[in-house]
PDB file of C-alpha atoms in Angstrom:
ATOM      1  CA  MET T  71     107.757 104.119 139.333  1.00  0.00           C
ATOM      2  CA  ALA T  72     108.475 107.432 141.163  1.00  0.00           C
ATOM      3  CA  GLU T  73     109.173 105.787 144.286  1.00  0.00           C
ATOM      4  CA  ASN T  74     111.590 103.456 142.918  1.00  0.00           C
ATOM      5  CA  ASN T  75     113.496 106.003 140.596  1.00  0.00           C
ATOM      6  CA  PRO T  76     112.428 109.573 142.009  1.00  0.00           C
ATOM      7  CA  LYS T  77     115.492 111.412 140.789  1.00  0.00           C
ATOM      8  CA  GLN T  78     115.376 109.840 137.312  1.00  0.00           C
ATOM      9  CA  VAL T  79     111.543 110.337 137.029  1.00  0.00           C
ATOM     10  CA  SER T  80     111.866 113.764 137.908  1.00  0.00           C
ATOM     11  CA  ARG T  81     114.761 114.392 135.137  1.00  0.00           C
ATOM     12  CA  MET T  82     112.456 113.155 132.491  1.00  0.00           C
ATOM     13  CA  LEU T  83     109.402 115.016 133.491  1.00  0.00           C
ATOM     14  CA  ARG T  84     111.631 118.420 133.516  1.00  0.00           C
ATOM     15  CA  ARG T  85     112.325 117.549 129.816  1.00  0.00           C
ATOM     16  CA  MET T  86     108.563 117.330 129.024  1.00  0.00           C
ATOM     17  CA  ASP T  87     106.345 120.188 128.254  1.00  0.00           C
ATOM     18  CA  ASP T  88     103.148 121.008 130.116  1.00  0.00           C
ATOM     19  CA  SER T  89     101.017 119.193 127.951  1.00  0.00           C
ATOM     20  CA  GLY T  90     103.422 116.211 127.927  1.00  0.00           C
ATOM     21  CA  GLN T  91     103.399 116.021 131.609  1.00  0.00           C
ATOM     22  CA  GLN T  92      99.721 116.089 131.938  1.00  0.00           C
ATOM     23  CA  ALA T  93      99.383 113.043 129.329  1.00  0.00           C
ATOM     24  CA  PHE T  94     102.095 111.151 130.913  1.00  0.00           C
ATOM     25  CA  LEU T  95     100.788 111.623 134.602  1.00  0.00           C
ATOM     26  CA  GLY T  96      97.048 112.031 133.906  1.00  0.00           C
ATOM     27  CA  PRO T  97      94.793 109.723 135.981  1.00  0.00           C
ATOM     28  CA  ASP T  98      93.335 108.098 132.971  1.00  0.00           C
ATOM     29  CA  MET T  99      96.882 106.959 132.099  1.00  0.00           C
ATOM     30  CA  ASP T 100      97.167 103.171 132.748  1.00  0.00           C
ATOM     31  CA  PRO T 101     100.139 103.024 135.222  1.00  0.00           C
ATOM     32  CA  ALA T 102     101.473  99.813 133.330  1.00  0.00           C
ATOM     33  CA  VAL T 103     101.774 101.956 129.987  1.00  0.00           C
ATOM     34  CA  ARG T 104     103.303 104.768 131.940  1.00  0.00           C
ATOM     35  CA  ARG T 105     105.981 102.421 133.331  1.00  0.00           C
ATOM     36  CA  ASN T 106     106.714 101.017 129.814  1.00  0.00           C
ATOM     37  CA  LEU T 107     107.080 104.476 128.353  1.00  0.00           C
ATOM     38  CA  TYR T 108     109.448 105.108 131.359  1.00  0.00           C
ATOM     39  CA  ASP T 109     111.580 102.114 131.052  1.00  0.00           C
ATOM     40  CA  GLY T 110     111.946 102.759 127.061  1.00  0.00           C
ATOM     41  CA  TRP T 111     113.028 106.256 128.022  1.00  0.00           C
ATOM     42  CA  LYS T 112     115.507 105.129 130.787  1.00  0.00           C
ATOM     43  CA  ALA T 113     116.918 102.043 128.489  1.00  0.00           C
ATOM     44  CA  ASP T 114     117.496 103.929 125.230  1.00  0.00           C
ATOM     45  CA  ARG T 115     119.621 107.006 124.890  1.00  0.00           C
ATOM     46  CA  LEU T 116     117.734 107.592 121.409  1.00  0.00           C
ATOM     47  CA  VAL T 117     114.346 107.853 123.140  1.00  0.00           C
ATOM     48  CA  SER T 118     113.644 111.120 124.462  1.00  0.00           C
ATOM     49  CA  ALA T 119     111.476 112.498 127.032  1.00  0.00           C
ATOM     50  CA  GLU T 120     109.333 114.191 124.821  1.00  0.00           C
ATOM     51  CA  ASP T 121     108.842 110.867 122.511  1.00  0.00           C
ATOM     52  CA  ALA T 122     107.524 109.337 125.884  1.00  0.00           C
ATOM     53  CA  ALA T 123     105.324 112.215 126.275  1.00  0.00           C
ATOM     54  CA  ALA T 124     103.924 112.079 122.635  1.00  0.00           C
ATOM     55  CA  SER T 125     103.568 108.442 123.006  1.00  0.00           C
ATOM     56  CA  ALA T 126     101.195 108.975 126.069  1.00  0.00           C
ATOM     57  CA  ARG T 127      99.122 111.678 124.209  1.00  0.00           C
ATOM     58  CA  LYS T 128      98.617 109.046 120.892  1.00  0.00           C
ATOM     59  CA  TYR T 129      97.789 106.414 123.411  1.00  0.00           C
ATOM     60  CA  LYS T 130      95.055 108.290 124.652  1.00  0.00           C
ATOM     61  CA  ASP T 131      93.957 109.191 121.305  1.00  0.00           C
ATOM     62  CA  VAL T 132      93.212 105.628 119.974  1.00  0.00           C
ATOM     63  CA  ASP T 133      90.281 103.539 121.031  1.00  0.00           C
ATOM     64  CA  ALA T 134      90.260 100.427 123.130  1.00  0.00           C
ATOM     65  CA  ASN T 135      91.375  98.092 120.339  1.00  0.00           C
ATOM     66  CA  GLY T 136      94.025 100.288 119.319  1.00  0.00           C
ATOM     67  CA  ARG T 137      95.222 100.574 123.064  1.00  0.00           C
ATOM     68  CA  ARG T 138      95.466  96.748 123.062  1.00  0.00           C
ATOM     69  CA  VAL T 139      97.746  96.724 119.941  1.00  0.00           C
ATOM     70  CA  LEU T 140      99.938  99.435 121.689  1.00  0.00           C
ATOM     71  CA  ASP T 141     100.066  97.688 124.828  1.00  0.00           C
ATOM     72  CA  ASP T 142     101.584  94.445 122.974  1.00  0.00           C
ATOM     73  CA  VAL T 143     104.626  96.645 121.456  1.00  0.00           C
ATOM     74  CA  LEU T 144     105.290  98.600 124.399  1.00  0.00           C
ATOM     75  CA  THR T 145     105.253  95.650 126.717  1.00  0.00           C
ATOM     76  CA  ASP T 146     108.051  94.084 124.644  1.00  0.00           C
ATOM     77  CA  PRO T 147     111.506  94.896 125.577  1.00  0.00           C
ATOM     78  CA  ASP T 148     112.678  94.254 121.940  1.00  0.00           C
ATOM     79  CA  ALA T 149     110.123  96.604 120.466  1.00  0.00           C
ATOM     80  CA  ARG T 150     109.556  99.012 123.051  1.00  0.00           C
ATOM     81  CA  SER T 151     112.282 101.626 122.016  1.00  0.00           C
ATOM     82  CA  ALA T 152     111.241 101.706 118.605  1.00  0.00           C
ATOM     83  CA  TRP T 153     107.787 101.939 118.952  1.00  0.00           C
ATOM     84  CA  ILE T 154     108.218 104.791 121.483  1.00  0.00           C
ATOM     85  CA  ARG T 155     110.223 106.713 118.924  1.00  0.00           C
ATOM     86  CA  THR T 156     107.659 105.765 116.186  1.00  0.00           C
ATOM     87  CA  LEU T 157     104.693 107.270 118.468  1.00  0.00           C
ATOM     88  CA  GLY T 158     107.054 110.176 119.572  1.00  0.00           C
ATOM     89  CA  ASP T 159     107.307 111.132 115.782  1.00  0.00           C
ATOM     90  CA  ASP T 160     105.178 114.170 114.909  1.00  0.00           C
ATOM     91  CA  ALA T 161     104.810 112.966 111.273  1.00  0.00           C
ATOM     92  CA  VAL T 162     103.343 109.530 112.426  1.00  0.00           C
ATOM     93  CA  GLN T 163      99.519 109.695 112.885  1.00  0.00           C
ATOM     94  CA  ALA T 164      98.370 107.432 115.758  1.00  0.00           C
ATOM     95  CA  ASP T 165      95.965 105.568 113.914  1.00  0.00           C
ATOM     96  CA  ASP T 166      98.696 104.745 111.104  1.00  0.00           C
ATOM     97  CA  ALA T 167     101.055 103.396 114.001  1.00  0.00           C
ATOM     98  CA  VAL T 168      98.189 101.190 115.359  1.00  0.00           C
ATOM     99  CA  ALA T 169      97.487  99.661 111.993  1.00  0.00           C
ATOM    100  CA  SER T 170     101.383  99.160 111.480  1.00  0.00           C
ATOM    101  CA  ALA T 171     101.890  97.834 114.867  1.00  0.00           C
ATOM    102  CA  ARG T 172      98.816  95.433 114.357  1.00  0.00           C
ATOM    103  CA  LYS T 173     100.536  93.946 111.198  1.00  0.00           C
ATOM    104  CA  TYR T 174     103.911  93.940 112.690  1.00  0.00           C
ATOM    105  CA  GLY T 175     102.743  91.719 115.531  1.00  0.00           C
ATOM    106  CA  ASP T 176     101.588  89.066 112.858  1.00  0.00           C
ATOM    107  CA  LEU T 177     105.023  88.701 111.708  1.00  0.00           C
ATOM    108  CA  ASP T 178     107.766  86.143 112.653  1.00  0.00           C
ATOM    109  CA  SER T 179     110.651  87.011 115.105  1.00  0.00           C
ATOM    110  CA  THR T 180     113.115  87.615 112.195  1.00  0.00           C
ATOM    111  CA  LYS T 181     110.735  90.045 110.107  1.00  0.00           C
ATOM    112  CA  ARG T 182     109.751  91.867 113.392  1.00  0.00           C
ATOM    113  CA  SER T 183     113.517  92.826 114.033  1.00  0.00           C
ATOM    114  CA  GLN T 184     113.688  93.810 110.416  1.00  0.00           C
ATOM    115  CA  PHE T 185     110.883  95.887 110.549  1.00  0.00           C
ATOM    116  CA  ARG T 186     112.241  97.583 113.668  1.00  0.00           C
ATOM    117  CA  GLU T 187     115.145  98.522 112.140  1.00  0.00           C
ATOM    118  CA  LEU T 188     113.037 100.398 109.486  1.00  0.00           C
ATOM    119  CA  LEU T 189     111.081 102.110 112.278  1.00  0.00           C
ATOM    120  CA  ALA T 190     114.702 103.142 113.851  1.00  0.00           C
ATOM    121  CA  ASP T 191     115.779 105.005 110.616  1.00  0.00           C
ATOM    122  CA  ASP T 192     114.663 108.803 111.126  1.00  0.00           C
ATOM    123  CA  ASP T 193     114.491 109.195 107.329  1.00  0.00           C
ATOM    124  CA  LEU T 194     112.342 106.236 106.543  1.00  0.00           C
ATOM    125  CA  ARG T 195     110.110 105.830 109.564  1.00  0.00           C
ATOM    126  CA  ASP T 196     107.076 107.881 108.212  1.00  0.00           C
ATOM    127  CA  SER T 197     106.864 106.530 104.719  1.00  0.00           C
ATOM    128  CA  TRP T 198     107.325 103.044 106.538  1.00  0.00           C
ATOM    129  CA  VAL T 199     104.574 103.402 108.888  1.00  0.00           C
ATOM    130  CA  SER T 200     102.289 104.790 106.124  1.00  0.00           C
ATOM    131  CA  VAL T 201     102.855 102.077 103.639  1.00  0.00           C
ATOM    132  CA  THR T 202     102.560  99.331 106.172  1.00  0.00           C
ATOM    133  CA  ALA T 203      99.369 100.796 107.632  1.00  0.00           C
ATOM    134  CA  ASP T 204      97.695 100.888 104.312  1.00  0.00           C
ATOM    135  CA  ARG T 205      94.607  98.706 104.273  1.00  0.00           C
ATOM    136  CA  GLU T 206      95.481  97.022 101.127  1.00  0.00           C
ATOM    137  CA  ILE T 207      98.828  95.789 102.444  1.00  0.00           C
ATOM    138  CA  THR T 208      99.066  92.512 103.984  1.00  0.00           C
ATOM    139  CA  THR T 209     101.645  91.049 106.075  1.00  0.00           C
ATOM    140  CA  ALA T 210     102.873  89.056 102.853  1.00  0.00           C
ATOM    141  CA  ASP T 211     103.279  92.395 101.293  1.00  0.00           C
ATOM    142  CA  ILE T 212     105.302  93.624 103.979  1.00  0.00           C
ATOM    143  CA  GLU T 213     107.263  90.049 103.940  1.00  0.00           C
ATOM    144  CA  ILE T 214     108.098  90.819 100.444  1.00  0.00           C
ATOM    145  CA  THR T 215     109.357  94.480 100.850  1.00  0.00           C
ATOM    146  CA  ILE T 216     111.563  93.425 103.795  1.00  0.00           C
ATOM    147  CA  GLY T 217     113.032  90.801 101.462  1.00  0.00           C
ATOM    148  CA  ARG T 218     113.787  93.275  98.915  1.00  0.00           C
ATOM    149  CA  VAL T 219     115.426  95.521 101.155  1.00  0.00           C
ATOM    150  CA  GLU T 220     117.572  92.896 102.207  1.00  0.00           C
ATOM    151  CA  THR T 221     118.274  91.820  99.034  1.00  0.00           C
ATOM    152  CA  ASN T 222     119.825  95.328  97.947  1.00  0.00           C
ATOM    153  CA  SER T 223     121.256  95.923 101.294  1.00  0.00           C
ATOM    154  CA  GLN T 224     124.545  97.270  99.559  1.00  0.00           C
ATOM    155  CA  HIS T 225     122.193 100.285  98.419  1.00  0.00           C
ATOM    156  CA  SER T 226     120.546 102.759 100.413  1.00  0.00           C
ATOM    157  CA  VAL T 227     116.765 103.010 100.680  1.00  0.00           C
ATOM    158  CA  SER T 228     115.269 106.718 100.566  1.00  0.00           C
ATOM    159  CA  ASN T 229     111.760 106.182 100.426  1.00  0.00           C
ATOM    160  CA  PHE T 230     108.493 103.954 100.520  1.00  0.00           C
ATOM    161  CA  LYS T 231     105.473 104.295  98.573  1.00  0.00           C
ATOM    162  CA  ILE T 232     102.251 102.549  97.714  1.00  0.00           C
ATOM    163  CA  GLY T 233     102.045 101.603  94.154  1.00  0.00           C
ATOM    164  CA  ARG T 234      99.061 103.272  93.271  1.00  0.00           C
ATOM    165  CA  ASN T 235     100.752 106.724  94.633  1.00  0.00           C
ATOM    166  CA  ALA T 236     104.030 105.968  92.801  1.00  0.00           C
ATOM    167  CA  ASN T 237     102.364 105.103  89.214  1.00  0.00           C
ATOM    168  CA  PRO T 238     102.362 107.829  86.724  1.00  0.00           C
ATOM    169  CA  GLU T 239      98.894 109.491  86.508  1.00  0.00           C
ATOM    170  CA  ASP T 240      98.970 109.733  82.763  1.00  0.00           C
ATOM    171  CA  ALA T 241     100.451 106.384  82.136  1.00  0.00           C
ATOM    172  CA  ALA T 242      98.447 104.170  79.551  1.00  0.00           C
ATOM    173  CA  HIS T 243      99.975 101.184  81.432  1.00  0.00           C
ATOM    174  CA  PRO T 244     101.065 102.117  84.852  1.00  0.00           C
ATOM    175  CA  PRO T 245     103.982  99.712  85.855  1.00  0.00           C
ATOM    176  CA  HIS T 246     103.495  99.218  89.789  1.00  0.00           C
ATOM    177  CA  ASP T 247     100.812  96.892  91.485  1.00  0.00           C
ATOM    178  CA  PRO T 248      98.796  99.579  92.776  1.00  0.00           C
ATOM    179  CA  ASP T 249      98.122  97.665  96.003  1.00  0.00           C
ATOM    180  CA  SER T 250     101.738  96.971  96.836  1.00  0.00           C
ATOM    181  CA  ILE T 251     104.875  98.572  98.203  1.00  0.00           C
ATOM    182  CA  VAL T 252     107.485 100.498  95.934  1.00  0.00           C
ATOM    183  CA  VAL T 253     110.888 100.840  97.324  1.00  0.00           C
ATOM    184  CA  GLU T 254     112.624 103.561  96.115  1.00  0.00           C
ATOM    185  CA  MET T 255     116.560 103.412  96.462  1.00  0.00           C
ATOM    186  CA  LYS T 256     119.895 104.901  95.413  1.00  0.00           C
ATOM    187  CA  LEU T 257     122.713 102.779  94.430  1.00  0.00           C
ATOM    188  CA  GLU T 258     125.893 103.128  96.627  1.00  0.00           C
ATOM    189  CA  GLU T 259     128.138 100.816  94.550  1.00  0.00           C
ATOM    190  CA  GLY T 260     128.558  99.260  91.214  1.00  0.00           C
ATOM    191  CA  ASP T 261     125.963  96.610  90.230  1.00  0.00           C
ATOM    192  CA  GLU T 262     124.149  94.684  87.259  1.00  0.00           C
ATOM    193  CA  PHE T 263     120.630  94.288  86.225  1.00  0.00           C
ATOM    194  CA  TRP T 264     119.247  92.061  83.454  1.00  0.00           C
ATOM    195  CA  ARG T 265     116.426  93.171  80.507  1.00  0.00           C
ATOM    196  CA  VAL T 266     114.541  91.177  78.229  1.00  0.00           C
ATOM    197  CA  TYR T 267     114.178  92.973  74.978  1.00  0.00           C
ATOM    198  CA  GLU T 268     113.690  92.433  71.114  1.00  0.00           C
ATOM    199  CA  ARG T 269     116.733  91.867  69.221  1.00  0.00           C
ATOM    200  CA  LYS T 270     116.301  92.205  65.343  1.00  0.00           C
ATOM    201  CA  SER T 271     119.004  90.148  63.969  1.00  0.00           C
ATOM    202  CA  GLN T 272     118.474  91.271  60.359  1.00  0.00           C
ATOM    203  CA  THR T 273     118.765  94.837  60.923  1.00  0.00           C
ATOM    204  CA  SER T 274     121.966  97.148  60.986  1.00  0.00           C
ATOM    205  CA  ASN T 275     121.442  97.757  64.607  1.00  0.00           C
ATOM    206  CA  PRO T 276     120.014  94.411  66.195  1.00  0.00           C
ATOM    207  CA  ASP T 277     120.309  95.650  69.708  1.00  0.00           C
ATOM    208  CA  GLU T 278     118.587  98.765  69.398  1.00  0.00           C
ATOM    209  CA  ASN T 279     116.064  97.876  72.002  1.00  0.00           C
ATOM    210  CA  LEU T 280     118.760  96.822  74.446  1.00  0.00           C
ATOM    211  CA  ALA T 281     118.858  99.916  76.741  1.00  0.00           C
ATOM    212  CA  GLY T 282     115.992 100.806  78.715  1.00  0.00           C
ATOM    213  CA  GLY T 283     114.387 101.408  82.302  1.00  0.00           C
ATOM    214  CA  PHE T 284     112.813  98.227  83.085  1.00  0.00           C
ATOM    215  CA  VAL T 285     115.212  95.625  84.460  1.00  0.00           C
ATOM    216  CA  ALA T 286     115.331  92.767  86.715  1.00  0.00           C
ATOM    217  CA  ARG T 287     117.438  90.596  88.890  1.00  0.00           C
ATOM    218  CA  ARG T 288     119.197  87.632  86.965  1.00  0.00           C
ATOM    219  CA  SER T 289     117.410  85.346  89.266  1.00  0.00           C
ATOM    220  CA  THR T 290     113.866  86.220  88.328  1.00  0.00           C
ATOM    221  CA  LEU T 291     114.695  85.404  84.483  1.00  0.00           C
ATOM    222  CA  GLN T 292     116.481  82.146  85.625  1.00  0.00           C
ATOM    223  CA  SER T 293     113.871  80.679  87.774  1.00  0.00           C
ATOM    224  CA  ALA T 294     111.300  80.677  85.204  1.00  0.00           C
ATOM    225  CA  GLU T 295     110.817  77.490  83.337  1.00  0.00           C
ATOM    226  CA  THR T 296     109.942  79.247  79.829  1.00  0.00           C
ATOM    227  CA  PRO T 297     109.904  82.378  78.071  1.00  0.00           C
ATOM    228  CA  GLU T 298     106.359  82.778  78.512  1.00  0.00           C
ATOM    229  CA  GLN T 299     106.930  82.695  82.430  1.00  0.00           C
ATOM    230  CA  VAL T 300     109.311  85.406  82.113  1.00  0.00           C
ATOM    231  CA  LEU T 301     106.921  87.628  80.222  1.00  0.00           C
ATOM    232  CA  ASP T 302     104.144  86.653  82.630  1.00  0.00           C
ATOM    233  CA  ARG T 303     106.189  87.477  85.783  1.00  0.00           C
ATOM    234  CA  LEU T 304     107.356  91.012  84.023  1.00  0.00           C
ATOM    235  CA  ALA T 305     103.922  91.611  82.393  1.00  0.00           C
ATOM    236  CA  LEU T 306     105.658  92.317  78.850  1.00  0.00           C
ATOM    237  CA  LEU T 307     103.113  92.611  76.251  1.00  0.00           C
ATOM    238  CA  ARG T 308     104.546  91.246  72.847  1.00  0.00           C
ATOM    239  CA  SER T 309     101.794  92.530  70.967  1.00  0.00           C
ATOM    240  CA  GLU T 310     101.913  95.837  72.259  1.00  0.00           C
ATOM    241  CA  TRP T 311     105.667  96.791  72.761  1.00  0.00           C
ATOM    242  CA  GLN T 312     108.388  94.468  71.763  1.00  0.00           C
ATOM    243  CA  GLU T 313     108.983  90.696  70.640  1.00  0.00           C
ATOM    244  CA  TYR T 314     110.896  90.022  73.684  1.00  0.00           C
ATOM    245  CA  ASN T 315     113.210  87.339  72.568  1.00  0.00           C
ATOM    246  CA  TYR T 316     116.594  88.150  73.902  1.00  0.00           C
ATOM    247  CA  VAL T 317     118.401  88.654  77.241  1.00  0.00           C
ATOM    248  CA  GLY T 318     120.773  91.365  77.825  1.00  0.00           C
ATOM    249  CA  LYS T 319     122.308  93.308  81.065  1.00  0.00           C
ATOM    250  CA  VAL T 320     123.679  96.374  82.007  1.00  0.00           C
ATOM    251  CA  GLU T 321     126.698  96.633  84.257  1.00  0.00           C
ATOM    252  CA  LEU T 322     127.554  99.918  86.343  1.00  0.00           C
ATOM    253  CA  THR T 323     130.942 100.604  87.921  1.00  0.00           C
ATOM    254  CA  ASP T 324     131.650 101.669  91.361  1.00  0.00           C
ATOM    255  CA  GLU T 325     133.228 104.815  89.949  1.00  0.00           C
ATOM    256  CA  PHE T 326     130.202 105.445  87.810  1.00  0.00           C
ATOM    257  CA  VAL T 327     127.834 104.903  90.901  1.00  0.00           C
ATOM    258  CA  GLU T 328     130.202 107.296  93.064  1.00  0.00           C
ATOM    259  CA  ASN T 329     129.664 110.105  90.590  1.00  0.00           C
ATOM    260  CA  ASN T 330     126.172 109.878  89.668  1.00  0.00           C
ATOM    261  CA  GLN T 331     123.106 109.515  91.822  1.00  0.00           C
ATOM    262  CA  ILE T 332     121.524 106.585  90.294  1.00  0.00           C
ATOM    263  CA  ARG T 333     117.783 105.999  91.633  1.00  0.00           C
ATOM    264  CA  VAL T 334     115.956 102.751  91.377  1.00  0.00           C
ATOM    265  CA  GLN T 335     112.315 101.731  92.173  1.00  0.00           C
ATOM    266  CA  VAL T 336     111.877  98.156  93.299  1.00  0.00           C
ATOM    267  CA  SER T 337     108.128  96.906  93.052  1.00  0.00           C
ATOM    268  CA  THR T 338     105.646  94.301  92.048  1.00  0.00           C
ATOM    269  CA  THR T 339     104.808  94.251  88.181  1.00  0.00           C
ATOM    270  CA  ARG T 340     101.240  95.213  87.664  1.00  0.00           C
ATOM    271  CA  ARG T 341      98.881  92.972  85.521  1.00  0.00           C
ATOM    272  CA  GLN T 342      99.035  94.233  81.948  1.00  0.00           C
ATOM    273  CA  ALA T 343      96.516  93.789  79.258  1.00  0.00           C
ATOM    274  CA  SER T 344      97.063  94.913  75.463  1.00  0.00           C
ATOM    275  CA  ASP T 345      94.833  97.354  73.934  1.00  0.00           C
ATOM    276  CA  VAL T 346      95.305  95.886  70.467  1.00  0.00           C
ATOM    277  CA  SER T 347      94.964  92.130  71.152  1.00  0.00           C
ATOM    278  CA  ASP T 348      93.704  89.661  73.598  1.00  0.00           C
ATOM    279  CA  GLU T 349      97.247  89.455  75.370  1.00  0.00           C
ATOM    280  CA  VAL T 350      97.253  89.523  79.147  1.00  0.00           C
ATOM    281  CA  ARG T 351     100.265  89.127  81.341  1.00  0.00           C
ATOM    282  CA  PRO T 352      99.475  88.538  85.137  1.00  0.00           C
ATOM    283  CA  GLY T 353     102.509  90.179  86.509  1.00  0.00           C
ATOM    284  CA  GLY T 354     103.496  89.610  89.968  1.00  0.00           C
ATOM    285  CA  GLY T 355     107.350  89.264  89.795  1.00  0.00           C
ATOM    286  CA  THR T 356     109.960  91.737  91.197  1.00  0.00           C
ATOM    287  CA  GLN T 357     110.887  94.570  88.788  1.00  0.00           C
ATOM    288  CA  TYR T 358     113.730  97.292  89.039  1.00  0.00           C
ATOM    289  CA  LEU T 359     112.874 100.778  87.526  1.00  0.00           C
ATOM    290  CA  LEU T 360     115.950 102.695  86.534  1.00  0.00           C
ATOM    291  CA  GLN T 361     114.728 106.416  87.338  1.00  0.00           C
ATOM    292  CA  ASP T 362     117.913 107.740  85.411  1.00  0.00           C
ATOM    293  CA  ASP T 363     118.873 107.284  81.900  1.00  0.00           C
ATOM    294  CA  LEU T 364     121.783 105.026  81.461  1.00  0.00           C
ATOM    295  CA  GLN T 365     123.245 105.750  78.078  1.00  0.00           C
ATOM    296  CA  PRO T 366     125.355 102.897  76.329  1.00  0.00           C
ATOM    297  CA  THR T 367     127.996 105.786  75.615  1.00  0.00           C
ATOM    298  CA  ASP T 368     128.289 106.796  79.266  1.00  0.00           C
ATOM    299  CA  GLN T 369     131.565 105.903  80.666  1.00  0.00           C
ATOM    300  CA  GLY T 370     131.179 103.066  83.390  1.00  0.00           C
ATOM    301  CA  VAL T 371     127.859 101.867  81.829  1.00  0.00           C
ATOM    302  CA  ASN T 372     128.112  98.671  79.833  1.00  0.00           C
ATOM    303  CA  TRP T 373     125.188  97.301  78.059  1.00  0.00           C
ATOM    304  CA  GLU T 374     125.550  93.890  76.328  1.00  0.00           C
ATOM    305  CA  PRO T 375     123.573  91.177  74.885  1.00  0.00           C
ATOM    306  CA  VAL T 376     123.522  88.085  76.548  1.00  0.00           C
ATOM    307  CA  ASP T 377     121.481  85.192  74.974  1.00  0.00           C
ATOM    308  CA  ASP T 378     118.237  84.196  73.446  1.00  0.00           C
ATOM    309  CA  LEU T 379     115.618  84.143  75.953  1.00  0.00           C
ATOM    310  CA  GLY T 380     114.539  80.711  75.067  1.00  0.00           C
ATOM    311  CA  ASP T 381     118.138  79.420  75.816  1.00  0.00           C
ATOM    312  CA  PHE T 382     118.628  81.591  78.837  1.00  0.00           C
ATOM    313  CA  VAL T 383     115.726  79.901  80.602  1.00  0.00           C
ATOM    314  CA  ASP T 384     116.172  76.360  79.408  1.00  0.00           C
TER     315      ASP T 384
END
């Protein structure tokens, strides 16, 4: 490597501290890995010499199995830069990087490309590696999460969490599947969400339950064949909370979103069991949790009833 590009190698080494140079040039560093780190630095201006040095240090910190996993991503020209920057990130632990890279390798080429886009985001890299490295998270969970990011590409993702960490500690019925990934995002433009609620037709305010924090995409409701399937997917307990007989929606204007930071969690619904009956709902659907109250009186927020749940899914 040095013989072929002595000036460039020297320039890279001058930008490393002493420990980085020792890790990179050490006799116990595999020459092929050293070459891959150098090639990643040379090919991508976003890869720093310190990234290469930190990658060398972390490479030495893992066992032989971990090194084989890292060899795969560092050898791949499409993946090399993203993973060198990941290993170079002080917030990313070496073992987490290995666990994350192992699952990355099990994805198809399209999902791997989308995975790398999240690694390339300096604001998301740490939380993305952390959740994908979690032992309870499968490649199927990762694929679902990538799909949710793509579905909401008009908005900005701010963080990823494991469901068990995102669930409120004191909640009687925590909303998130504990062994799944929660996507936290901020709305960047107007949008609409759909909600199932109890409409009390014989009262003066039949739609008093229309506004609320638990919402969904229209497709989640319309792809169900029966009202019970909707309640199962969203883990809605009739005996515990509401009758859930009607569908409504909330529309947010571009102007309202521009003037207000609206935060949403996208997650997999947790299995729910009633404390007052034998009702159980398996969950497993995609839910959107509004983290900010959207009042019917807010200018630019429009809550409206739509249709009876049975007719809506018919």
